[in-house]
C-alpha positions as a Python dict, from the first residue, in 0.01 Angstrom:
ca = {
    (1, 'V'): (0, 0, 0),
    (2, 'Q'): (341, -108, 65),
    (3, 'L'): (633, 109, -45),
    (4, 'T'): (957, -43, -228),
    (5, 'P'): (1232, 110, -71),
    (6, 'S'): (1504, 239, -317),
    (7, 'K'): (1859, 116, -246),
    (8, 'L'): (2167, 329, -215),
    (9, 'T'): (2511, 186, -329),
    (10, 'I'): (2830, 352, -277),
    (11, 'K'): (3107, 245, -496),
    (12, 'K'): (3433, 357, -423),
    (13, 'T'): (3791, 262, -627),
    (14, 'V'): (4124, 391, -531),
    (15, 'T'): (4463, 392, -716),
    (16, 'G'): (4820, 456, -626),
    (17, 'L'): (4806, 331, -298),
    (18, 'D'): (5052, 24, -132),
    (19, 'E'): (4960, -239, 50),
    (20, 'T'): (5009, -58, 402),
    (21, 'A'): (4875, 279, 271),
    (22, 'L'): (4573, 136, 166),
    (23, 'K'): (4556, -85, 499),
    (24, 'K'): (4524, 280, 654),
    (25, 'L'): (4299, 420, 454),
    (26, 'K'): (4029, 132, 495),
    (27, 'S'): (4101, 214, 904),
    (28, 'G'): (4019, 579, 893),
    (29, 'L'): (3823, 637, 577),
    (30, 'K'): (3411, 724, 617),
    (31, 'F'): (3140, 804, 417),
    (32, 'K'): (2872, 1000, 587),
    (33, 'V'): (2524, 978, 425),
    (34, 'T'): (2287, 1207, 453),
    (35, 'Y'): (1909, 1188, 304),
    (36, 'K'): (1673, 1503, 293),
    (37, 'Y'): (1326, 1438, 268),
    (38, 'K'): (1035, 1699, 124),
    (39, 'N'): (893, 1737, 461),
    (40, 'N'): (1232, 1864, 574),
    (41, 'G'): (1309, 1515, 748),
    (42, 'T'): (1713, 1409, 766),
    (43, 'K'): (1854, 1085, 789),
    (44, 'N'): (2215, 1051, 871),
    (45, 'V'): (2424, 727, 812),
    (46, 'E'): (2798, 702, 892),
    (47, 'V'): (2998, 388, 704),
    (48, 'G'): (3334, 289, 746),
    (49, 'F'): (3548, 158, 437),
    (50, 'D'): (3604, -104, 652),
    (51, 'K'): (3272, -205, 585),
    (52, 'F'): (3335, -239, 175),
    (53, 'T'): (3356, -563, -18),
    (54, 'Q'): (3615, -557, -298),
    (55, 'E'): (3506, -665, -629),
    (56, 'G'): (3715, -951, -704),
    (57, 'D'): (4088, -838, -711),
    (58, 'T'): (4029, -495, -865),
    (59, 'N'): (4079, -184, -632),
    (60, 'T'): (3692, -110, -643),
    (61, 'Y'): (3478, -173, -344),
    (62, 'T'): (3124, -98, -253),
    (63, 'Y'): (2900, -93, -9),
    (64, 'T'): (2505, -126, 73),
    (65, 'S'): (2286, -236, 353),
    (66, 'D'): (1933, -219, 485),
    (67, 'D'): (2100, 105, 681),
    (68, 'L'): (2116, 261, 336),
    (69, 'K'): (1754, 230, 192),
    (70, 'C'): (1539, 512, 145),
    (71, 'W'): (1188, 482, 191),
    (72, 'S'): (1073, 832, 76),
    (73, 'M'): (1015, 879, -294),
    (74, 'D'): (1114, 1241, -334),
    (75, 'A'): (1440, 1253, -107),
    (76, 'A'): (1771, 1431, -222),
    (77, 'Y'): (2125, 1216, -89),
    (78, 'T'): (2418, 1355, -2),
    (79, 'V'): (2775, 1082, 8),
    (80, 'A'): (3097, 1287, 141),
    (81, 'E'): (3399, 1134, 283),
    (82, 'E'): (3583, 1222, 552),
    (83, 'D'): (3953, 1155, 682),
    (84, 'F'): (4065, 1017, 333),
    (85, 'V'): (4403, 1198, 379),
    (86, 'V'): (4712, 906, 384),
    (87, 'E'): (5022, 1034, 554),
    (88, 'G'): (5288, 1042, 312),
    (89, 'Y'): (5056, 1040, 1),
    (90, 'D'): (4894, 1360, -227),
    (91, 'H'): (4570, 1300, -323),
    (92, 'T'): (4545, 1445, -679),
    (93, 'G'): (4198, 1361, -808),
    (94, 'G'): (3885, 1208, -794),
    (95, 'N'): (3532, 1355, -646),
    (96, 'T'): (3509, 1337, -197),
    (97, 'T'): (3149, 1416, -240),
    (98, 'V'): (2848, 1275, -429),
    (99, 'S'): (2472, 1420, -441),
    (100, 'G'): (2163, 1308, -638),
    (101, 'Q'): (1810, 1239, -587),
    (102, 'I'): (1528, 988, -584),
    (103, 'E'): (1234, 1039, -746),
    (104, 'S'): (1075, 725, -753),
    (105, 'K'): (999, 411, -545),
    (106, 'N'): (1220, 92, -628),
    (107, 'Q'): (1541, 337, -771),
    (108, 'D'): (1873, 245, -744),
    (109, 'V'): (2134, 481, -704),
    (110, 'I'): (2516, 450, -693),
    (111, 'A'): (2725, 739, -544),
    (112, 'T'): (3014, 648, -718),
    (113, 'F'): (3373, 775, -598),
    (114, 'T'): (3722, 749, -759),
    (115, 'N'): (4000, 885, -586),
    (116, 'A'): (4353, 861, -676),
    (117, 'Y'): (4720, 949, -486),
    (118, 'T'): (5086, 998, -558),
    (119, 'P'): (5350, 972, -309),
    (120, 'S'): (5430, 1280, -153),
    (121, 'N'): (5775, 1522, -238),
    (122, 'R'): (6026, 1547, 66),
    (123, 'T'): (6322, 1745, 53),
    (124, 'I'): (6618, 1654, 157),
    (125, 'T'): (6916, 1867, 248),
    (126, 'L'): (7276, 1819, 111),
    (127, 'R'): (7572, 2010, 288),
    (128, 'K'): (7925, 1983, 189),
    (129, 'V'): (8208, 2012, 419),
    (130, 'V'): (8570, 2029, 347),
    (131, 'K'): (8843, 1937, 583),
    (132, 'G'): (9180, 1876, 650),
    (133, 'N'): (9466, 2196, 587),
    (134, 'M'): (9572, 2109, 256),
    (135, 'G'): (9135, 2103, 180),
    (136, 'D'): (9066, 2401, -70),
    (137, 'T'): (8735, 2545, 74),
    (138, 'N'): (8659, 2762, -247),
    (139, 'K'): (8680, 2437, -473),
    (140, 'E'): (8350, 2340, -580),
    (141, 'F'): (8263, 1955, -591),
    (142, 'H'): (8005, 1774, -800),
    (143, 'F'): (7694, 1588, -664),
    (144, 'T'): (7465, 1369, -857),
    (145, 'A'): (7147, 1166, -730),
    (146, 'T'): (6932, 895, -879),
    (147, 'N'): (6582, 885, -862),
    (148, 'A'): (6561, 1234, -704),
    (149, 'T'): (6616, 1593, -821),
    (150, 'I'): (6892, 1831, -705),
    (151, 'T'): (6834, 2222, -682),
    (152, 'G'): (7079, 2365, -895),
    (153, 'D'): (7388, 2223, -1119),
    (154, 'G'): (7502, 1984, -821),
    (155, 'N'): (7816, 2158, -765),
    (156, 'L'): (7894, 2268, -378),
    (157, 'A'): (8183, 2409, -174),
    (158, 'D'): (8257, 2417, 184),
    (159, 'G'): (7980, 2472, 424),
    (160, 'K'): (7741, 2526, 99),
    (161, 'N'): (7404, 2354, 76),
    (162, 'T'): (7148, 2221, -190),
    (163, 'T'): (6849, 2058, -151),
    (164, 'I'): (6762, 1732, -305),
    (165, 'T'): (6352, 1644, -392),
    (166, 'A'): (6261, 1262, -365),
    (167, 'K'): (5961, 1093, -339),
    (168, 'V'): (5849, 913, -7),
    (169, 'G'): (5896, 513, -29),
    (170, 'Q'): (6174, 602, -325),
    (171, 'E'): (6507, 491, -252),
    (172, 'I'): (6780, 734, -388),
    (173, 'T'): (7127, 731, -393),
    (174, 'I'): (7347, 1085, -365),
    (175, 'T'): (7705, 1040, -517),
    (176, 'E'): (8011, 1226, -495),
    (177, 'D'): (8250, 1236, -779),
    (178, 'D'): (8560, 1095, -749),
    (179, 'Y'): (8853, 1315, -598),
    (180, 'T'): (9086, 1070, -490),
    (181, 'S'): (9341, 1181, -737),
    (182, 'A'): (9328, 1540, -572),
    (183, 'G'): (9386, 1368, -228),
    (184, 'Y'): (9057, 1394, -123),
    (185, 'T'): (8921, 1087, 69),
    (186, 'T'): (8515, 1118, 93),
    (187, 'T'): (8300, 1013, 426),
    (188, 'A'): (7927, 1045, 443),
    (189, 'S'): (7734, 1057, 765),
    (190, 'A'): (7341, 1173, 806),
    (191, 'T'): (7124, 1289, 1071),
    (192, 'N'): (6787, 1314, 1204),
    (193, 'D'): (6695, 952, 1048),
    (194, 'V'): (6377, 789, 962),
    (195, 'T'): (6195, 725, 1298),
    (196, 'D'): (5938, 438, 1369),
    (197, 'G'): (5867, 481, 982),
    (198, 'K'): (5774, 823, 933),
    (199, 'Y'): (5996, 1071, 732),
    (200, 'E'): (6172, 1358, 860),
    (201, 'D'): (6358, 1551, 723),
    (202, 'Q'): (6716, 1492, 654),
    (203, 'K'): (7046, 1616, 620),
    (204, 'R'): (7309, 1438, 408),
    (205, 'R'): (7676, 1475, 369),
    (206, 'Y'): (7830, 1369, 85),
    (207, 'G'): (7647, 1012, -44),
    (208, 'K'): (7519, 706, 11),
    (209, 'S'): (7186, 542, -113),
    (210, 'Y'): (6872, 598, 130),
    (211, 'R'): (6528, 499, 147),
    (212, 'W'): (6302, 758, 295),
    (213, 'Q'): (5975, 583, 422),
}
């Protein structure tokens, strides 16, 4: 009697990643496939996401091959994702492990993964400094930020800090109100800038536009 093997297909859908982040995911993500047979035997197969085939122009990818064939008529299978974390993004939804049972010959099964990602939040420190003999160190100066959230009411006096929350990859503008008529000249400076495309905590004085990587 010739036994016809069952076929396992892994289907992966990814949402929320830009092209660069998706490329990183493809190079790192792995699927660990384990078959457990009725006789207590096991079979383990590792598949890299870079081996998957894209379905047209969609964000869905599939993989199947002879390596994933199951020759048993009674086997449990588990497919687990490893290294699915992408720097700069939060994994916000979707299963990372799929299990099932193969109960007959020539039974084709699909392990489906749908993973959603969103850009991570980063916190920026905004500090106000008043210089000059005539500067009022008790006066509060008002700040606003576009595409970001300021903690508190945005009012800072000399030496005071607040935090600004923004998404990785988001361009934001931090603006101080115009106090020229009160005799103040505003400048802006920054420390600990982005290096090698990676975000590091920022300290901003006054206001300019920045893009967090």
